CSV table of C-alpha atoms in Angstrom, one decimal:
chain,number,residue,atom,x,y,z
A,1,UNK,CA,0.4,-0.1,0.3
A,2,UNK,CA,2.9,2.3,0.6
A,3,UNK,CA,4.3,2.3,-2.5
A,4,UNK,CA,1.6,2.6,-4.2
A,5,UNK,CA,1.2,6.2,-2.7
A,6,UNK,CA,3.8,7.3,-4.0
A,7,UNK,CA,3.7,5.4,-7.1
A,8,UNK,CA,0.1,6.5,-8.0
A,9,UNK,CA,-0.6,9.9,-6.6
A,10,UNK,CA,2.4,11.5,-6.9
A,11,UNK,CA,4.5,9.7,-9.6
A,12,UNK,CA,8.3,8.2,-9.7
A,13,UNK,CA,10.3,11.2,-10.0
A,14,UNK,CA,8.7,14.6,-10.5
A,15,UNK,CA,9.4,18.6,-8.8
A,16,UNK,CA,8.8,17.1,-5.7
A,17,UNK,CA,11.3,14.6,-5.9
A,18,UNK,CA,14.2,16.4,-6.9
A,19,UNK,CA,13.4,19.5,-3.9
A,20,UNK,CA,14.1,15.9,-2.3
A,21,UNK,CA,16.7,14.8,-3.5
A,22,UNK,CA,18.8,18.3,-3.5
A,23,UNK,CA,18.1,18.2,0.5
A,24,UNK,CA,19.4,15.2,0.3
A,25,UNK,CA,22.7,16.0,-1.9
A,26,UNK,CA,23.3,18.3,0.2
A,27,UNK,CA,24.3,16.3,3.3
A,28,UNK,CA,26.9,14.3,1.5
A,29,UNK,CA,28.9,17.9,1.8
A,30,UNK,CA,28.6,17.3,5.4
A,31,UNK,CA,29.3,13.3,5.3
A,32,UNK,CA,33.2,13.9,3.2
A,33,UNK,CA,33.9,17.1,5.2
A,34,UNK,CA,34.3,15.2,8.7
A,35,UNK,CA,34.7,12.0,7.0
A,36,UNK,CA,37.7,12.7,5.3
A,37,UNK,CA,38.7,15.7,6.3
A,38,UNK,CA,41.5,14.1,9.2
A,39,UNK,CA,43.9,13.6,5.9
A,40,UNK,CA,44.4,16.9,6.4
A,41,UNK,CA,44.3,17.4,10.4
A,42,UNK,CA,46.9,15.1,10.9
A,43,UNK,CA,49.4,14.3,7.7
A,44,UNK,CA,52.7,12.9,7.5
A,45,UNK,CA,54.7,16.2,7.9
A,46,UNK,CA,58.2,16.1,8.3
A,47,UNK,CA,59.8,16.8,11.7
A,48,UNK,CA,63.1,16.5,13.3
A,49,UNK,CA,64.8,18.0,16.8
A,50,UNK,CA,63.8,21.4,17.4
A,51,UNK,CA,66.9,24.4,18.0
A,52,UNK,CA,67.0,25.4,21.6
A,53,UNK,CA,66.2,29.6,21.9
A,54,UNK,CA,69.8,29.7,21.8
A,55,UNK,CA,70.1,29.2,17.9
A,56,UNK,CA,67.6,30.5,16.1
A,57,UNK,CA,69.1,32.1,14.5
A,58,UNK,CA,70.5,29.3,12.2
A,59,UNK,CA,69.2,27.4,9.4
A,60,UNK,CA,67.3,24.3,9.7
A,61,UNK,CA,69.3,23.4,6.7
A,62,UNK,CA,72.4,24.2,8.8
A,63,UNK,CA,70.9,22.5,12.5
A,64,UNK,CA,70.0,19.5,11.3
A,65,UNK,CA,73.1,18.8,9.3
A,66,UNK,CA,75.5,19.3,12.4
A,67,UNK,CA,72.6,17.8,15.1
A,68,UNK,CA,70.8,15.2,13.7
A,69,UNK,CA,71.8,12.3,12.5
A,70,UNK,CA,70.9,10.4,9.8
A,71,UNK,CA,69.2,7.0,8.4
A,72,UNK,CA,67.4,4.7,6.5
A,73,UNK,CA,64.1,4.0,6.3
A,74,UNK,CA,62.8,1.8,3.6
A,75,UNK,CA,65.7,2.1,1.3
A,76,UNK,CA,65.8,5.7,1.7
A,77,UNK,CA,68.1,7.6,3.4
A,78,UNK,CA,67.2,10.7,5.8
A,79,UNK,CA,67.7,12.8,8.6
A,80,UNK,CA,66.1,11.4,12.1
A,81,UNK,CA,63.0,12.4,12.9
A,82,UNK,CA,63.5,11.6,16.4
A,83,UNK,CA,66.7,11.7,17.7
A,84,UNK,CA,69.6,14.2,17.3
A,85,UNK,CA,73.5,14.6,18.7
A,86,UNK,CA,73.6,15.8,21.8
A,87,UNK,CA,75.3,19.1,22.7
A,88,UNK,CA,78.9,20.0,23.4
A,89,UNK,CA,77.7,21.6,26.8
A,90,UNK,CA,80.9,23.7,26.5
A,91,UNK,CA,79.6,25.1,23.0
A,92,UNK,CA,80.3,29.1,22.2
A,93,UNK,CA,77.2,30.8,21.0
A,94,UNK,CA,78.8,31.0,17.4
A,95,UNK,CA,77.6,29.1,14.9
A,96,UNK,CA,81.2,27.4,14.0
A,97,UNK,CA,82.1,27.3,17.5
A,98,UNK,CA,79.3,24.8,17.5
A,99,UNK,CA,80.3,21.3,18.4
A,100,UNK,CA,78.5,18.0,19.2
A,101,UNK,CA,79.0,14.4,20.7
A,102,UNK,CA,79.2,11.3,18.8
A,103,UNK,CA,76.0,9.8,21.1
A,104,UNK,CA,72.5,10.4,20.7
A,105,UNK,CA,69.6,11.3,22.3
A,106,UNK,CA,65.3,11.6,21.9
A,107,UNK,CA,63.7,14.9,21.0
A,108,UNK,CA,62.3,16.9,23.7
A,109,UNK,CA,60.5,19.0,21.1
A,110,UNK,CA,60.1,19.4,17.7
A,111,UNK,CA,60.1,21.8,14.6
A,112,UNK,CA,58.1,20.9,11.3
A,113,UNK,CA,58.2,21.2,7.8
A,114,UNK,CA,55.7,24.4,6.6
A,115,UNK,CA,56.4,24.3,3.7
A,116,UNK,CA,52.1,22.4,2.8
A,117,UNK,CA,50.5,22.9,6.0
A,118,UNK,CA,51.0,26.3,8.0
A,119,UNK,CA,49.8,23.6,11.3
A,120,UNK,CA,47.8,20.5,12.2
A,121,UNK,CA,46.7,18.5,15.1
A,122,UNK,CA,49.8,16.2,14.5
A,123,UNK,CA,51.7,19.9,15.7
A,124,UNK,CA,49.9,21.2,18.4
A,125,UNK,CA,50.1,18.5,20.0
A,126,UNK,CA,53.7,16.3,19.2
A,127,UNK,CA,51.5,14.0,18.0
A,128,UNK,CA,54.9,12.2,16.7
A,129,UNK,CA,57.9,9.4,18.1
A,130,UNK,CA,56.9,7.9,21.0
A,131,UNK,CA,52.9,9.3,20.6
A,132,UNK,CA,52.6,8.8,16.9
A,133,UNK,CA,50.7,5.6,17.9
A,134,UNK,CA,48.2,8.4,19.2
A,135,UNK,CA,47.2,9.4,16.0
A,136,UNK,CA,45.5,6.2,15.0
A,137,UNK,CA,43.0,6.9,17.8
A,138,UNK,CA,41.6,10.0,16.4
A,139,UNK,CA,39.8,8.4,13.0
A,140,UNK,CA,39.6,5.3,14.5
A,141,UNK,CA,37.4,6.9,17.7
A,142,UNK,CA,35.4,9.0,14.9
A,143,UNK,CA,34.2,5.7,13.0
A,144,UNK,CA,33.5,4.6,16.4
A,145,UNK,CA,31.6,6.9,17.2
A,146,UNK,CA,29.5,6.5,13.1
A,147,UNK,CA,29.0,2.9,14.2
A,148,UNK,CA,26.5,3.7,17.7
A,149,UNK,CA,25.2,6.6,15.3
A,150,UNK,CA,24.1,4.4,12.5
A,151,UNK,CA,22.7,2.4,15.5
A,152,UNK,CA,21.0,4.4,17.4
A,153,UNK,CA,19.8,7.5,15.0
A,154,UNK,CA,18.9,3.9,12.5
A,155,UNK,CA,15.9,3.5,15.4
A,156,UNK,CA,15.1,7.0,16.6
A,157,UNK,CA,14.8,7.3,13.0
A,158,UNK,CA,11.9,4.7,12.5
A,159,UNK,CA,10.6,5.9,15.7
A,160,UNK,CA,10.5,9.5,15.5
A,161,UNK,CA,11.0,9.9,11.5
A,162,UNK,CA,13.5,10.2,8.8
A,163,UNK,CA,13.1,14.1,9.0
A,164,UNK,CA,13.2,14.9,12.9
A,165,UNK,CA,16.0,12.6,13.1
A,166,UNK,CA,17.7,14.5,10.5
A,167,UNK,CA,17.1,17.5,12.4
A,168,UNK,CA,18.6,16.8,15.1
A,169,UNK,CA,21.6,15.0,13.5
A,170,UNK,CA,22.5,18.6,12.7
A,171,UNK,CA,22.5,20.6,15.9
A,172,UNK,CA,24.5,17.4,17.3
A,173,UNK,CA,27.2,17.6,15.1
A,174,UNK,CA,27.4,21.7,14.3
A,175,UNK,CA,28.0,22.0,17.9
A,176,UNK,CA,30.4,18.9,19.1
A,177,UNK,CA,31.9,20.4,16.0
A,178,UNK,CA,32.4,23.7,17.0
A,179,UNK,CA,33.3,22.6,20.2
A,180,UNK,CA,36.0,20.4,19.6
A,181,UNK,CA,37.8,23.1,17.0
A,182,UNK,CA,37.6,25.2,20.0
A,183,UNK,CA,38.9,22.1,22.3
A,184,UNK,CA,42.8,22.6,24.6
A,185,UNK,CA,43.1,18.8,24.7
A,186,UNK,CA,43.7,16.1,22.3
A,187,UNK,CA,41.0,13.7,24.6
A,188,UNK,CA,38.7,16.1,23.8
A,189,UNK,CA,39.1,16.4,20.4
A,190,UNK,CA,38.8,13.4,20.1
A,191,UNK,CA,35.2,12.8,22.3
A,192,UNK,CA,33.8,16.7,20.4
A,193,UNK,CA,34.8,14.2,17.7
A,194,UNK,CA,33.6,11.0,18.7
A,195,UNK,CA,30.1,13.2,18.8
A,196,UNK,CA,30.3,14.6,15.3
A,197,UNK,CA,29.7,11.2,13.8
A,198,UNK,CA,27.1,10.8,15.5
A,199,UNK,CA,25.8,13.5,14.2
A,200,UNK,CA,26.6,12.4,10.5
A,201,UNK,CA,25.8,9.2,10.9
A,202,UNK,CA,22.4,9.4,11.8
A,203,UNK,CA,22.4,12.8,9.0
A,204,UNK,CA,23.7,10.6,6.5
A,205,UNK,CA,21.9,7.7,7.3
A,206,UNK,CA,17.8,9.7,7.1
A,207,UNK,CA,18.4,11.4,4.3
A,208,UNK,CA,19.6,8.5,2.1
A,209,UNK,CA,16.2,6.7,3.6
A,210,UNK,CA,14.3,9.3,2.9
A,211,UNK,CA,15.1,10.2,-0.8
A,212,UNK,CA,14.6,6.3,-1.4
A,213,UNK,CA,11.7,6.1,0.1
A,214,UNK,CA,10.0,9.3,-2.5
A,215,UNK,CA,11.2,7.8,-5.0
A,216,UNK,CA,9.7,4.6,-7.2
A,217,UNK,CA,11.0,2.1,-7.6
A,218,UNK,CA,12.3,2.2,-11.0
A,219,UNK,CA,14.3,5.6,-10.6
A,220,UNK,CA,16.0,4.3,-7.5
A,221,UNK,CA,19.2,2.8,-8.4
A,222,UNK,CA,20.1,6.6,-10.8
A,223,UNK,CA,18.5,9.3,-7.6
A,224,UNK,CA,21.3,7.0,-4.9
A,225,UNK,CA,24.0,7.3,-7.1
A,226,UNK,CA,23.3,11.4,-7.8
A,227,UNK,CA,22.7,11.3,-4.3
A,228,UNK,CA,26.1,9.8,-3.2
A,229,UNK,CA,27.5,12.3,-6.0
A,230,UNK,CA,27.4,14.6,-3.5
A,231,UNK,CA,29.7,13.3,-1.2
A,232,UNK,CA,32.1,12.8,-4.1
A,233,UNK,CA,31.5,16.8,-5.1
A,234,UNK,CA,32.3,17.3,-0.7
A,235,UNK,CA,35.3,15.8,-0.9
A,236,UNK,CA,36.4,17.8,-3.8
A,237,UNK,CA,35.5,20.7,-2.1
A,238,UNK,CA,37.2,20.0,1.0
A,239,UNK,CA,40.4,19.7,-1.1
A,240,UNK,CA,39.8,23.1,-2.1
A,241,UNK,CA,39.1,24.3,1.3
A,242,UNK,CA,42.3,23.1,2.7
A,243,UNK,CA,44.3,24.3,0.4
A,244,UNK,CA,42.5,27.9,1.0
A,245,UNK,CA,43.3,27.4,4.8
A,246,UNK,CA,45.7,25.6,4.9
A,247,UNK,CA,45.2,25.4,8.9
A,248,UNK,CA,43.6,22.7,10.8
A,249,UNK,CA,41.4,24.8,13.2
A,250,UNK,CA,40.1,27.0,10.3
A,251,UNK,CA,38.9,23.7,8.4
A,252,UNK,CA,37.9,22.8,11.1
A,253,UNK,CA,35.6,25.9,11.9
A,254,UNK,CA,34.3,25.6,8.4
A,255,UNK,CA,33.5,22.3,8.0
A,256,UNK,CA,31.1,22.2,11.3
A,257,UNK,CA,29.4,25.7,10.6
A,258,UNK,CA,28.7,24.3,6.9
A,259,UNK,CA,25.6,22.4,8.1
A,260,UNK,CA,23.8,25.3,10.1
A,261,UNK,CA,22.7,26.0,6.2
A,262,UNK,CA,21.8,22.6,5.4
A,263,UNK,CA,19.2,22.7,8.6
A,264,UNK,CA,17.8,25.6,7.7
A,265,UNK,CA,16.8,24.3,4.3
A,266,UNK,CA,16.1,21.2,5.5
A,267,UNK,CA,13.1,22.9,8.3
A,268,UNK,CA,11.7,24.7,5.7
A,269,UNK,CA,11.7,22.7,2.9
A,270,UNK,CA,12.3,18.8,4.3
A,271,UNK,CA,9.0,16.6,4.2
A,272,UNK,CA,8.4,13.6,6.1
A,273,UNK,CA,8.6,10.1,4.3
A,274,UNK,CA,5.0,9.4,3.4
A,275,UNK,CA,5.5,5.3,3.2
A,276,UNK,CA,6.9,6.5,7.2
A,277,UNK,CA,3.8,8.0,7.5
A,278,UNK,CA,1.7,5.5,6.1
A,279,UNK,CA,3.6,2.8,8.6
A,280,UNK,CA,2.7,4.8,11.6
A,281,UNK,CA,-0.9,4.8,11.1
A,282,UNK,CA,-0.6,8.9,10.6
A,283,UNK,CA,-2.5,9.0,7.2
A,284,UNK,CA,-3.9,12.4,7.4
A,285,UNK,CA,-0.5,13.5,8.1
A,286,UNK,CA,1.0,11.5,5.0
A,287,UNK,CA,-2.2,12.8,2.7
A,288,UNK,CA,-1.9,16.1,3.3
A,289,UNK,CA,1.9,15.9,2.4
A,290,UNK,CA,1.2,14.5,-1.1
A,291,UNK,CA,-1.5,16.9,-2.2
A,292,UNK,CA,1.5,19.0,-1.6
A,293,UNK,CA,3.7,17.0,-3.9
A,294,UNK,CA,1.3,15.9,-6.4
A,295,UNK,CA,-0.1,19.9,-7.0
A,296,UNK,CA,4.0,20.6,-7.3
A,297,UNK,CA,4.6,17.8,-10.1
A,298,UNK,CA,1.4,18.8,-11.7
A,299,UNK,CA,-0.7,16.2,-11.1
A,300,UNK,CA,-3.4,14.8,-9.2
A,301,UNK,CA,-4.2,12.5,-6.3
A,302,UNK,CA,-6.9,9.4,-7.5
A,303,UNK,CA,-10.4,10.5,-6.5
A,304,UNK,CA,-11.3,7.9,-3.5
A,305,UNK,CA,-7.7,7.0,-3.6
A,306,UNK,CA,-7.4,8.1,0.3
A,307,UNK,CA,-10.0,5.5,2.1
A,308,UNK,CA,-9.1,6.4,5.3
A,309,UNK,CA,-11.3,3.5,6.7
A,310,UNK,CA,-9.7,0.9,4.9
A,311,UNK,CA,-6.1,2.3,5.4
A,312,UNK,CA,-6.8,2.9,9.0
A,313,UNK,CA,-8.4,-0.4,9.6
A,314,UNK,CA,-5.4,-2.1,8.4
A,315,UNK,CA,-3.0,0.6,10.6
A,316,UNK,CA,-4.9,0.5,13.9
A,317,UNK,CA,-2.2,-0.7,15.6
A,318,UNK,CA,0.4,1.4,14.0
A,319,UNK,CA,-0.1,4.6,16.3
A,320,UNK,CA,2.3,5.8,18.2
A,321,UNK,CA,0.7,3.9,21.7
A,322,UNK,CA,0.8,0.3,19.6
A,323,UNK,CA,3.7,0.8,17.4
A,324,UNK,CA,6.2,-1.5,17.6
A,325,UNK,CA,10.2,-0.8,17.7
A,326,UNK,CA,12.2,-2.8,15.5
A,327,UNK,CA,15.8,-3.9,16.2
A,328,UNK,CA,18.6,-5.8,15.1
A,329,UNK,CA,16.9,-8.9,16.8
A,330,UNK,CA,13.8,-8.0,13.9
A,331,UNK,CA,16.3,-7.8,11.5
A,332,UNK,CA,17.4,-11.4,12.3
A,333,UNK,CA,14.6,-12.5,13.0
A,334,UNK,CA,13.5,-15.1,9.7
A,335,UNK,CA,15.3,-16.9,7.6
A,336,UNK,CA,15.5,-15.1,4.0
A,337,UNK,CA,15.9,-11.4,5.7
A,338,UNK,CA,19.1,-12.9,8.1
A,339,UNK,CA,20.5,-14.5,5.3
A,340,UNK,CA,20.2,-10.7,3.1
A,341,UNK,CA,21.6,-8.9,6.7
A,342,UNK,CA,24.4,-11.4,6.7
A,343,UNK,CA,25.0,-10.8,3.1
A,344,UNK,CA,24.8,-6.9,3.3
A,345,UNK,CA,26.8,-6.9,6.8
A,346,UNK,CA,29.6,-8.4,5.1
A,347,UNK,CA,29.8,-6.5,1.5
A,348,UNK,CA,29.7,-3.1,3.3
A,349,UNK,CA,32.4,-4.0,5.8
A,350,UNK,CA,34.5,-5.0,3.4
A,351,UNK,CA,34.0,-2.0,0.9
A,352,UNK,CA,33.9,0.6,3.3
A,353,UNK,CA,37.3,-0.4,4.3
A,354,UNK,CA,39.3,-0.5,1.3
A,355,UNK,CA,37.8,2.3,0.7
A,356,UNK,CA,38.5,4.4,3.2
A,357,UNK,CA,42.1,3.0,3.8
A,358,UNK,CA,42.4,3.9,-0.2
A,359,UNK,CA,40.7,7.8,0.6
A,360,UNK,CA,42.7,8.1,3.9
A,361,UNK,CA,46.2,6.8,1.9
A,362,UNK,CA,46.0,9.5,-1.3
A,363,UNK,CA,47.7,12.6,1.0
A,364,UNK,CA,50.6,9.9,1.0
A,365,UNK,CA,50.8,9.2,-2.9
A,366,UNK,CA,53.8,11.4,-4.5
A,367,UNK,CA,52.7,14.8,-5.9
A,368,UNK,CA,50.9,17.8,-4.2
A,369,UNK,CA,48.3,16.3,-1.8
A,370,UNK,CA,45.3,18.8,-1.6
A,371,UNK,CA,45.5,17.7,-5.9
A,372,UNK,CA,45.6,13.9,-5.3
A,373,UNK,CA,42.8,14.7,-3.0
A,374,UNK,CA,40.7,16.8,-5.2
A,375,UNK,CA,41.4,13.9,-8.2
A,376,UNK,CA,41.0,11.5,-5.8
A,377,UNK,CA,36.7,13.1,-5.5
A,378,UNK,CA,37.2,13.5,-9.1
A,379,UNK,CA,37.2,10.4,-10.2
A,380,UNK,CA,34.3,8.8,-8.8
A,381,UNK,CA,32.3,10.6,-10.8
A,382,UNK,CA,32.8,8.6,-13.4
A,383,UNK,CA,32.9,5.8,-11.1
A,384,UNK,CA,29.0,6.5,-10.1
A,385,UNK,CA,28.1,7.2,-13.7
A,386,UNK,CA,29.1,3.6,-14.9
A,387,UNK,CA,27.5,2.9,-11.6
A,388,UNK,CA,24.0,4.0,-13.4
A,389,UNK,CA,24.2,2.5,-16.7
A,390,UNK,CA,25.5,-1.0,-15.2
A,391,UNK,CA,22.3,-1.0,-12.7
A,392,UNK,CA,19.9,-0.1,-15.5
A,393,UNK,CA,21.7,-3.2,-17.8
A,394,UNK,CA,22.5,-6.0,-15.8
A,395,UNK,CA,20.9,-5.6,-12.7
A,396,UNK,CA,22.7,-5.7,-9.0
A,397,UNK,CA,23.9,-8.5,-7.8
A,398,UNK,CA,26.3,-10.2,-10.4
A,399,UNK,CA,27.9,-6.0,-11.1
A,400,UNK,CA,28.6,-5.9,-7.0
A,401,UNK,CA,30.3,-9.3,-7.3
A,402,UNK,CA,31.7,-8.0,-10.4
A,403,UNK,CA,33.7,-4.9,-8.7
A,404,UNK,CA,34.6,-5.9,-5.3
A,405,UNK,CA,36.5,-8.9,-7.0
A,406,UNK,CA,38.1,-6.9,-9.9
A,407,UNK,CA,39.3,-4.1,-7.1
A,408,UNK,CA,40.2,-6.8,-4.8
A,409,UNK,CA,42.8,-7.7,-7.3
A,410,UNK,CA,44.0,-4.4,-8.3
A,411,UNK,CA,44.7,-4.4,-4.6
A,412,UNK,CA,46.2,-7.6,-3.9
A,413,UNK,CA,49.1,-7.1,-6.5
A,414,UNK,CA,49.9,-3.0,-5.4
A,415,UNK,CA,52.5,-4.9,-2.6
A,416,UNK,CA,54.0,-6.8,-5.1
A,417,UNK,CA,55.1,-3.7,-7.2
A,418,UNK,CA,58.7,-3.1,-7.0
A,419,UNK,CA,59.6,0.0,-5.3
A,420,UNK,CA,61.0,1.8,-7.8
A,421,UNK,CA,57.6,1.8,-9.6
A,422,UNK,CA,55.9,4.8,-8.4
A,423,UNK,CA,53.7,5.1,-11.2
A,424,UNK,CA,52.3,2.1,-11.2
A,425,UNK,CA,50.8,1.9,-7.8
A,426,UNK,CA,49.0,4.9,-8.4
A,427,UNK,CA,47.4,3.5,-11.7
A,428,UNK,CA,46.5,0.4,-9.4
A,429,UNK,CA,45.3,2.2,-6.4
A,430,UNK,CA,43.1,4.5,-8.2
A,431,UNK,CA,41.9,1.7,-10.1
A,432,UNK,CA,41.5,0.1,-7.0
A,433,UNK,CA,39.4,3.2,-5.7
A,434,UNK,CA,37.1,3.3,-9.0
A,435,UNK,CA,36.1,-0.4,-8.5
A,436,UNK,CA,35.3,0.3,-4.6
A,437,UNK,CA,33.8,3.7,-5.1
A,438,UNK,CA,30.8,1.4,-7.1
A,439,UNK,CA,30.7,-1.5,-5.6
A,440,UNK,CA,30.2,1.0,-2.9
A,441,UNK,CA,27.3,2.7,-4.2
A,442,UNK,CA,25.9,-0.8,-5.4
A,443,UNK,CA,25.8,-2.1,-2.0
A,444,UNK,CA,23.7,1.3,-0.3
A,445,UNK,CA,20.8,0.8,-3.3
A,446,UNK,CA,20.9,-2.9,-2.9
A,447,UNK,CA,20.1,-2.8,0.2
A,448,UNK,CA,17.7,-0.2,0.9
A,449,UNK,CA,15.7,-2.6,-1.8
A,450,UNK,CA,16.3,-5.7,-0.2
A,451,UNK,CA,14.5,-4.2,2.8
A,452,UNK,CA,11.2,-3.9,3.8
A,453,UNK,CA,10.3,-0.8,4.8
A,454,UNK,CA,9.1,-1.5,8.8
A,455,UNK,CA,13.1,-2.5,9.6
A,456,UNK,CA,14.5,-0.2,6.5
A,457,UNK,CA,16.1,2.3,8.2
A,458,UNK,CA,17.1,0.1,11.2
A,459,UNK,CA,18.3,-2.5,8.7
A,460,UNK,CA,20.2,0.2,6.9
A,461,UNK,CA,21.6,1.5,10.2
A,462,UNK,CA,23.1,-1.9,11.3
A,463,UNK,CA,24.6,-2.5,7.5
A,464,UNK,CA,26.1,0.8,7.7
A,465,UNK,CA,27.4,-0.4,11.7
A,466,UNK,CA,29.6,-3.3,9.9
A,467,UNK,CA,30.6,-0.6,7.3
A,468,UNK,CA,32.0,1.6,10.2
A,469,UNK,CA,33.5,-1.4,12.1
A,470,UNK,CA,35.6,-2.1,7.8
A,471,UNK,CA,36.3,1.8,7.9
A,472,UNK,CA,37.8,2.0,12.0
A,473,UNK,CA,39.9,-0.7,11.8
A,474,UNK,CA,41.3,1.3,8.1
A,475,UNK,CA,43.3,3.5,9.9
A,476,UNK,CA,45.1,1.1,12.2
A,477,UNK,CA,46.2,-1.0,9.5
A,478,UNK,CA,47.4,2.0,7.4
A,479,UNK,CA,49.5,2.5,10.3
A,480,UNK,CA,50.7,-0.6,10.9
A,481,UNK,CA,51.9,0.1,7.6
A,482,UNK,CA,53.3,3.0,8.2
A,483,UNK,CA,55.6,2.0,11.0
A,484,UNK,CA,56.8,-0.8,9.8
């Protein structure tokens, strides 16, 4: 019945659905901003033991050549980032008299290369050497917050509606994001980022489910891909903002204040999902929204379409006081739904793990990191376009398997490529991300279509939970590879 309400009264995809799509499309900006800003917050920048105040007039090059020992890392010789020669206590303050002892000591403070970045949280809290392990906790804690947000806000969305949950999520992300920028301590920064992730997860899931529920079945795959292009555009805008500021503090403030625009637009123009209203027995509210939508789409609701007596009889137990709150147990209750859910959980985990592993590592490739991130986002555009074509021609299941297998092969070949073949490694990484971008989008669409309406948002939230586990593990693996 909920399916017929949309397709019979307002059509599959008209001006009303395009408005909802545009509003949901803006969500991708905030998701990309917060999910991948860590690439510019904590880049791998060069650092070395700092000069004592008495030698502040010495250039960095002279200081490193005189006091910093050389070491070989992965076949490359460079100055140590954590050790220096102990200075002779009997030196003159003239550079020509500076002498060192033939033994090293650990750095007590550091100077940082600022050729690309004016300020990072690595420099703010000295997350280097013995404290370098703390760096991996930031993105992991954020993704754990995203995980919990997917569960909590998935339940809230099914209980209180897609629109109300989205508005609450925006407020949480704004307040916590600004608080993160003002945090004087690293642990407080991590906590605020965790709370930001809660809000961003609720916003992402509610927006996606809403736009799927207002569109007809024939348009869902195209609409879902167009919506996810918002994330891609947001990633490219993030690269531009990071290049503009080159400092983590104004960048964090900028990406935290931006959702204010989204909140205003959502509050005034975003409708509640008619499908959700019908499943809750709120027939009158669904009728009002669909009449407005039909007017905007230049269609008309058939006479007698809203037989309230029949609808209320069918949904007499769907009122707020009697409605069943669905949980993950309901998603796994029946054998068929359990098989679907377990397959989706695995696919979401794998796709998120590979996608974020590649996305977070793009700043470590040779070249300008801002340009690398921008091109990484730009590269996703043809992947989404291809996804639309493939989904219409060959369905969901086989294309999903194909892109996951081919992308996995490309990533698996990378470790076997010799160190001097950097271009080939970059090509394999980009091809792997191209494939994983397509398969990740297919997982979103496939899962949303397989789950029934009454548990759809909860099921998507649970699937997203497994995706967040994969994305939380990705930075830890990247850290292990980096330190090895």
